[in-house]
Coordinates of C-alpha atoms in Angstrom, one line a residue:
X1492 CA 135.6 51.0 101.2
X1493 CA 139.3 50.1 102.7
X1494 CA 141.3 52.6 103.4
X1495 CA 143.6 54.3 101.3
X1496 CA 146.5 54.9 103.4
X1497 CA 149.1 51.6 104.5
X1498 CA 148.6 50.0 107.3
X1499 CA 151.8 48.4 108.5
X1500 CA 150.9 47.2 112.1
X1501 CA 148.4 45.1 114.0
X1502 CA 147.6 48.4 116.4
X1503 CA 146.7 50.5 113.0
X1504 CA 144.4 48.1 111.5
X1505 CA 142.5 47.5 115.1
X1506 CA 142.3 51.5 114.6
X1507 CA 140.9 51.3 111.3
X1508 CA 138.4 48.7 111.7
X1509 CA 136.9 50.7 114.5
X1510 CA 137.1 53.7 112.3
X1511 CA 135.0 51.9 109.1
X1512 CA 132.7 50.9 112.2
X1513 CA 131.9 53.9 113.5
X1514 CA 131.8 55.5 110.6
X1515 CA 129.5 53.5 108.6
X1516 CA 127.0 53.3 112.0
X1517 CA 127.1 56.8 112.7
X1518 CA 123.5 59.2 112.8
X1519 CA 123.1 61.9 109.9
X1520 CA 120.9 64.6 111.0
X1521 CA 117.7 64.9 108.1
X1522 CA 117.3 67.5 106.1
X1523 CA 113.5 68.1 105.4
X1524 CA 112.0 69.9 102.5
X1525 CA 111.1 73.7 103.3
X1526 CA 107.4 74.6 102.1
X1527 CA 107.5 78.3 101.1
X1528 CA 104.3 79.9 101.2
X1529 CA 103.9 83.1 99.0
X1530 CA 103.1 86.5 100.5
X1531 CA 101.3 89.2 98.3
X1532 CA 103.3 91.6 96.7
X1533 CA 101.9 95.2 97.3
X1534 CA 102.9 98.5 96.7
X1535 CA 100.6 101.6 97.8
X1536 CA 100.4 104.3 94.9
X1537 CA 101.4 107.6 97.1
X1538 CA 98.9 110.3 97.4
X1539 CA 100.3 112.3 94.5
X1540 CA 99.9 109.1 92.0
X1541 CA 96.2 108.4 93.8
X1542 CA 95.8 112.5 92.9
X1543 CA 97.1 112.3 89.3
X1544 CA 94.7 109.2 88.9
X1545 CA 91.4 111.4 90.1
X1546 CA 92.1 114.1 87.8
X1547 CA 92.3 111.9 85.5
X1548 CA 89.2 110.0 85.9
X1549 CA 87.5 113.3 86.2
X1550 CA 89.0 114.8 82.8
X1551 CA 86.2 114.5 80.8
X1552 CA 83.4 116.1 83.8
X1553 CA 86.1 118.7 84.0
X1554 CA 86.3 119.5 80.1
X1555 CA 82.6 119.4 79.5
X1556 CA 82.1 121.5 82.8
X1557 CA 84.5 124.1 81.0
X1558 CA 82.8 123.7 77.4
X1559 CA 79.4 123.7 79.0
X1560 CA 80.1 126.8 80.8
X1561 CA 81.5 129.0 77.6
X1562 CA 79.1 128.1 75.3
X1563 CA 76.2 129.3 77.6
X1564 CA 78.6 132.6 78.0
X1565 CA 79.1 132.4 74.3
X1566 CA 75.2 132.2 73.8
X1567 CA 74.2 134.9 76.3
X1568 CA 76.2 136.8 74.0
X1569 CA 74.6 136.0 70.9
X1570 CA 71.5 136.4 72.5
X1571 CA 72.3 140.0 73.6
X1572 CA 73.5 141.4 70.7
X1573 CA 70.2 140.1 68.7
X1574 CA 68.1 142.1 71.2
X1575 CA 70.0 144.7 70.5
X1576 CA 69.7 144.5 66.9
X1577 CA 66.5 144.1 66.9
X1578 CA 66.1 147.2 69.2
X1579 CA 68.1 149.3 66.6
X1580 CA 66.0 148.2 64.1
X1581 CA 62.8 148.9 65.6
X1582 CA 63.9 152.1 66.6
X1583 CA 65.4 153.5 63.2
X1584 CA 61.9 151.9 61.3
X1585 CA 59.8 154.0 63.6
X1586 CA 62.0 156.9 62.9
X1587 CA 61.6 156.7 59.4
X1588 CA 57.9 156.1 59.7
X1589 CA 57.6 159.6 62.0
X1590 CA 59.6 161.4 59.5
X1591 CA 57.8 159.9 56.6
X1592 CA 54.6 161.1 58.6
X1593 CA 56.1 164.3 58.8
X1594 CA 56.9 165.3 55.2
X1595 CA 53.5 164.1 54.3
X1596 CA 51.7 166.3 56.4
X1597 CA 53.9 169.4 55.5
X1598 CA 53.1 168.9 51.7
X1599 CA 49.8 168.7 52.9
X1600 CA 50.1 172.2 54.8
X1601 CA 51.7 173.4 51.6
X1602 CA 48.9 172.2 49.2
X1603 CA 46.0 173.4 51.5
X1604 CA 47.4 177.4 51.9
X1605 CA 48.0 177.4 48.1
X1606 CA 44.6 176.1 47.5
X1607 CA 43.1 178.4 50.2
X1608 CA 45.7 181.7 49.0
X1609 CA 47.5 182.0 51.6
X1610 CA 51.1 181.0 50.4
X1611 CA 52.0 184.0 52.1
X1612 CA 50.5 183.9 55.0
X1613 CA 51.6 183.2 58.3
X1614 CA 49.4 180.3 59.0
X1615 CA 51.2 177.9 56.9
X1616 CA 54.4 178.5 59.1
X1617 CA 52.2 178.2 62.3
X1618 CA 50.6 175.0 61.4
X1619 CA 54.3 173.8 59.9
X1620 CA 55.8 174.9 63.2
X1621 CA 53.1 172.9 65.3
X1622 CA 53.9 170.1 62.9
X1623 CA 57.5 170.1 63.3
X1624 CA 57.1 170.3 67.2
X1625 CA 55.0 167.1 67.2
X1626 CA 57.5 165.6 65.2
X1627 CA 60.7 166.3 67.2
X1628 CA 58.6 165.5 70.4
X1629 CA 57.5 162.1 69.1
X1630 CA 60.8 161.3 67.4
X1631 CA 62.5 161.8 70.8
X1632 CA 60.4 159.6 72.7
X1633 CA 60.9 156.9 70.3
X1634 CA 64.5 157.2 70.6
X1635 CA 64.8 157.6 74.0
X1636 CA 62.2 154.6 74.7
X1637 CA 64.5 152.9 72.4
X1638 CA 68.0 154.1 73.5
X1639 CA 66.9 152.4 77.5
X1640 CA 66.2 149.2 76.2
X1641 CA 69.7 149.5 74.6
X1642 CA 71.0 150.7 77.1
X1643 CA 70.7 148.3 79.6
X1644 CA 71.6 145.3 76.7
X1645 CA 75.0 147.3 77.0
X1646 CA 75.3 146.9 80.6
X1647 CA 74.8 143.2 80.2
X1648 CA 76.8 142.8 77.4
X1649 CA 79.6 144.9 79.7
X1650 CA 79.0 142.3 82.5
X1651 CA 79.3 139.1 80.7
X1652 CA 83.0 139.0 81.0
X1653 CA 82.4 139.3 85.2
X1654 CA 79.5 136.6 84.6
X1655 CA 81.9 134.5 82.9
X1656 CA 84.2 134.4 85.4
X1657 CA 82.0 133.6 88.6
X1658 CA 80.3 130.8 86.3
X1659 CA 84.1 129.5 85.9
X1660 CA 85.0 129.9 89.5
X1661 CA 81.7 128.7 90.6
X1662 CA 82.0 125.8 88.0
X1663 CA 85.8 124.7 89.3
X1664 CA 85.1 125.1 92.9
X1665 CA 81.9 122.2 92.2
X1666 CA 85.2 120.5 90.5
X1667 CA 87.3 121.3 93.6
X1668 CA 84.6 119.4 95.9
X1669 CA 83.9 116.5 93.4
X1670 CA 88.1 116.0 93.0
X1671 CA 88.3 115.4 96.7
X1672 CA 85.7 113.3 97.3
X1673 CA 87.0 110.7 94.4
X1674 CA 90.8 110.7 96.0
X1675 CA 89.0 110.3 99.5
X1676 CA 87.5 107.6 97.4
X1677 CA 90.7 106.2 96.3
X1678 CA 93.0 106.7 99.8
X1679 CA 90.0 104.3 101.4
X1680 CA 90.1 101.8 98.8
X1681 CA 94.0 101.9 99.2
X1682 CA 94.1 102.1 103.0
X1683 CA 91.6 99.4 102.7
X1684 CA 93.6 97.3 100.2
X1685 CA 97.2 98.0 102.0
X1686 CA 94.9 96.6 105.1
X1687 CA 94.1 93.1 103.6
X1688 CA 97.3 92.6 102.1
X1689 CA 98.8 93.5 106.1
X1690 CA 96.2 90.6 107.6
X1691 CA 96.9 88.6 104.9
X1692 CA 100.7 88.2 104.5
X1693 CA 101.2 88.8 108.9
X1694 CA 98.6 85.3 108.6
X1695 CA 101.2 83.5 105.8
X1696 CA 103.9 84.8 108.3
X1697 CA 102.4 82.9 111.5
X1698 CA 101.5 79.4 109.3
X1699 CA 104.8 80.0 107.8
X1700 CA 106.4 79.8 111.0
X1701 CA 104.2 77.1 112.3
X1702 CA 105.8 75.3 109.3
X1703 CA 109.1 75.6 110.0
X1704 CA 108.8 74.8 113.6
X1705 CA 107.2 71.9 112.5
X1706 CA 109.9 71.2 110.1
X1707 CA 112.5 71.5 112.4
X1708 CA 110.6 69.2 114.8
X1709 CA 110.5 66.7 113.2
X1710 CA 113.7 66.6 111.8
X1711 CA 115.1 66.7 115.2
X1712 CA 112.2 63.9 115.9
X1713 CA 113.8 61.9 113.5
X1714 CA 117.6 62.5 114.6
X1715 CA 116.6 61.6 118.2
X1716 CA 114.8 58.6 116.7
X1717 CA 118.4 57.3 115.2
X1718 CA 120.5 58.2 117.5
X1719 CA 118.8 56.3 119.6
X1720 CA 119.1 53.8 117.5
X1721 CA 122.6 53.7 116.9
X1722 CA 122.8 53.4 120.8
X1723 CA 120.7 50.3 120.7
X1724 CA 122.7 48.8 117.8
X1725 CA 125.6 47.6 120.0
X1726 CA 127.1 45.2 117.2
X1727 CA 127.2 45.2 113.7
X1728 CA 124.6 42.6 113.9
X1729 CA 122.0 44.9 115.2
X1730 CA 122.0 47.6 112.0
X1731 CA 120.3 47.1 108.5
X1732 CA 121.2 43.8 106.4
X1733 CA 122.7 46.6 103.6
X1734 CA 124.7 48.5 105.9
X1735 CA 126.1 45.8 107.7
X1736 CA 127.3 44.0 104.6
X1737 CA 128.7 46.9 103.8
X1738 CA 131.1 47.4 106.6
X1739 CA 132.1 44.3 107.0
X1740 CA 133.0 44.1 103.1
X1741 CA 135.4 47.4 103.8
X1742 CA 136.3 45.9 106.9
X1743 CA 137.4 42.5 104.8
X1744 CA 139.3 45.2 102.3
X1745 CA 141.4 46.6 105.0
X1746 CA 142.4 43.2 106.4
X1747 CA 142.9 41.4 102.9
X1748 CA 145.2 45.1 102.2
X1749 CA 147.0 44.5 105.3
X1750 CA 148.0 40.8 105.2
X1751 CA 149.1 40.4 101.6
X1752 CA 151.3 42.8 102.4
X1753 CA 153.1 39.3 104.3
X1754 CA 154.1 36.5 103.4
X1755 CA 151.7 33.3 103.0
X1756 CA 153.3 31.8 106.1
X1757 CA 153.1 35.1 107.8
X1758 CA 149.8 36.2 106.6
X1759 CA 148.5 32.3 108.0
X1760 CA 149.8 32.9 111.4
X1761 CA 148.8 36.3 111.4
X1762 CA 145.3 35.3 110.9
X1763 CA 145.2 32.0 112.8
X1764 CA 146.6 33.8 115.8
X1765 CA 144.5 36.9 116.5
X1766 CA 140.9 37.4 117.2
X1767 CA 140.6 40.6 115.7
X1768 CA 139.4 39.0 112.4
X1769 CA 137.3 36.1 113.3
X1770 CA 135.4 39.4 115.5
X1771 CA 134.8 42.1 112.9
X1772 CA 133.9 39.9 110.1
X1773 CA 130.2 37.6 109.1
X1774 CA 130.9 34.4 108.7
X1775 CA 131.1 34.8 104.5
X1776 CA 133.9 37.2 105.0
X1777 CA 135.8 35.4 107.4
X1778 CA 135.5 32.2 105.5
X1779 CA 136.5 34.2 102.4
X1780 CA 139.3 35.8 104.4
X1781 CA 140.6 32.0 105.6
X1782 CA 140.4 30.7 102.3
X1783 CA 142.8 33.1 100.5
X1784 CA 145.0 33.4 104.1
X1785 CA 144.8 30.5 106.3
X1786 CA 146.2 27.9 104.6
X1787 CA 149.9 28.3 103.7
X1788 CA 150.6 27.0 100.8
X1789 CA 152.8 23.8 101.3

């Protein structure tokens, strides 16, 4: 393209032309396409998110751990407190039997001294009084044979509250043990994750850098390669058909700007007289140029 700006000497347009030249031949330095590779994206949950997680998987072991543990308290109980029932009962039925026993035979004392006349005599209280001896004596075996057995179902029934709690403690200290292991679980397959993702993205850092190095090689590869060819292209007519054409049709611009700023006669001993045009332009230029300019019109 001609230059915008007026030219108004011989000196300014020799200055332009080489300008258009050296322009137009000039290396640009490439610009290669970057290849990004993608790293992995990882976070590491903390130790008190890995924590919260292995409580969480272990919610229901801990809940039916709990459960499990008061409803065997729960049954103990139950079980205890039929024994002693059942001790109770045992022990009153025998009473009553022994007392039943009892009246029985004093009616029968009674009957047998009133049969015999003696309803006064002292024999009937003897024999009622040997009677009532055997009675009391038996009466406080079975309750005191009893009353041990209870007993010591009250000393366990006393206890369960203590047994409760060691079976709790016991139970949450199993929970304790079985909590750590599963975070020491969950830190290695973190540690071990945080690991890969290190090897993995340090890796896509090295080939990433490979890249660019490459990249940059051979865009300075190619630079080199066109500067040196500028060097070798000494005239126009060494550069590419295009590019040539296309400075020496700004070229033509600038000189066709510059001499119709004259007049015919001028312009044809402007042209006729100076090698700077026949120089910078192909022949299809020149001839163009000589056509409009180098013939004044008689």
């Amino acid at each position: 393209m001609a230059s915008q700006s007026k030219i108004g000497s011989r000196d300014e347009l020799t200055e332009e032309i080489k300008r258009l030249e050296s322009t137009e031949g000039s290396a640009i330095k490439p610009n290669l396409p970057k290849v990004e590779l993608e790293e992995i994206d990882y976070t590491p949950p903390s130790d008190e998110y890995i924590k919260i997680n292995a409580e969480k998987d272990l919610k229901n072991y801990y809940d039916t751990g709990i459960a499990g543990v008061k409803k065997d308290w729960e049954e103990s109980g139950r079980e205890l407190e039929r024994k002693r029932a059942a001790y109770e009962s045992g022990r009153d039925g025998e009473l009553r039997e022994l007392d039943s026993l009892y009246k029985t035979a004093a009616r029968a004392i009674d009957s047998d001294v009133i049969k015999r006349g003696m309803a006064r005599s002292s024999v009937a209280a003897v024999e009622k009084g040997a009677l009532e001896r055997e009675y009391l004596g038996k009466n406080a075996s079975v309750i005191e044979a009893y009353g041990k057995n209870i007993s010591d179902i009250d000393t366990e029934l006393a206890s369960l509250g203590a047994k409760l709690s060691s079976a709790l403690n016991d139970f949450n200290l199993s929970y304790a043990a079985k909590l750590n292991e599963k975070i020491g679980e969950l830190k290695a397959a973190r540690d071990k994750r945080e690991s890969e993702v290190k090897e993995f993205n340090n890796d896509v850092r090295r080939k990433q850098a490979e890249l660019e190095y490459q990249r940059l090689k051979n865009e300075n590869s190619l630079y080199s390669a066109e500067i040196s060819n500028k060097k070798k292209a000494q005239t126009l007519d060494d550069l590419p058909a295009e590019r040539r054409d296309a400075i020496y049709r700004a070229v033509y611009d600038t000189m066709d700007s510059y001499l119709s700023n004259m007049t015919p006669a001028e312009a044809e001993i402007e042209l006729n007289s100076h090698s700077v045009y026949r120089a910078h332009l192909s022949n299809y230029y020149y001839n163009k140029l000589y056509e409009k300019y180098g013939r004044a019109v008689k």
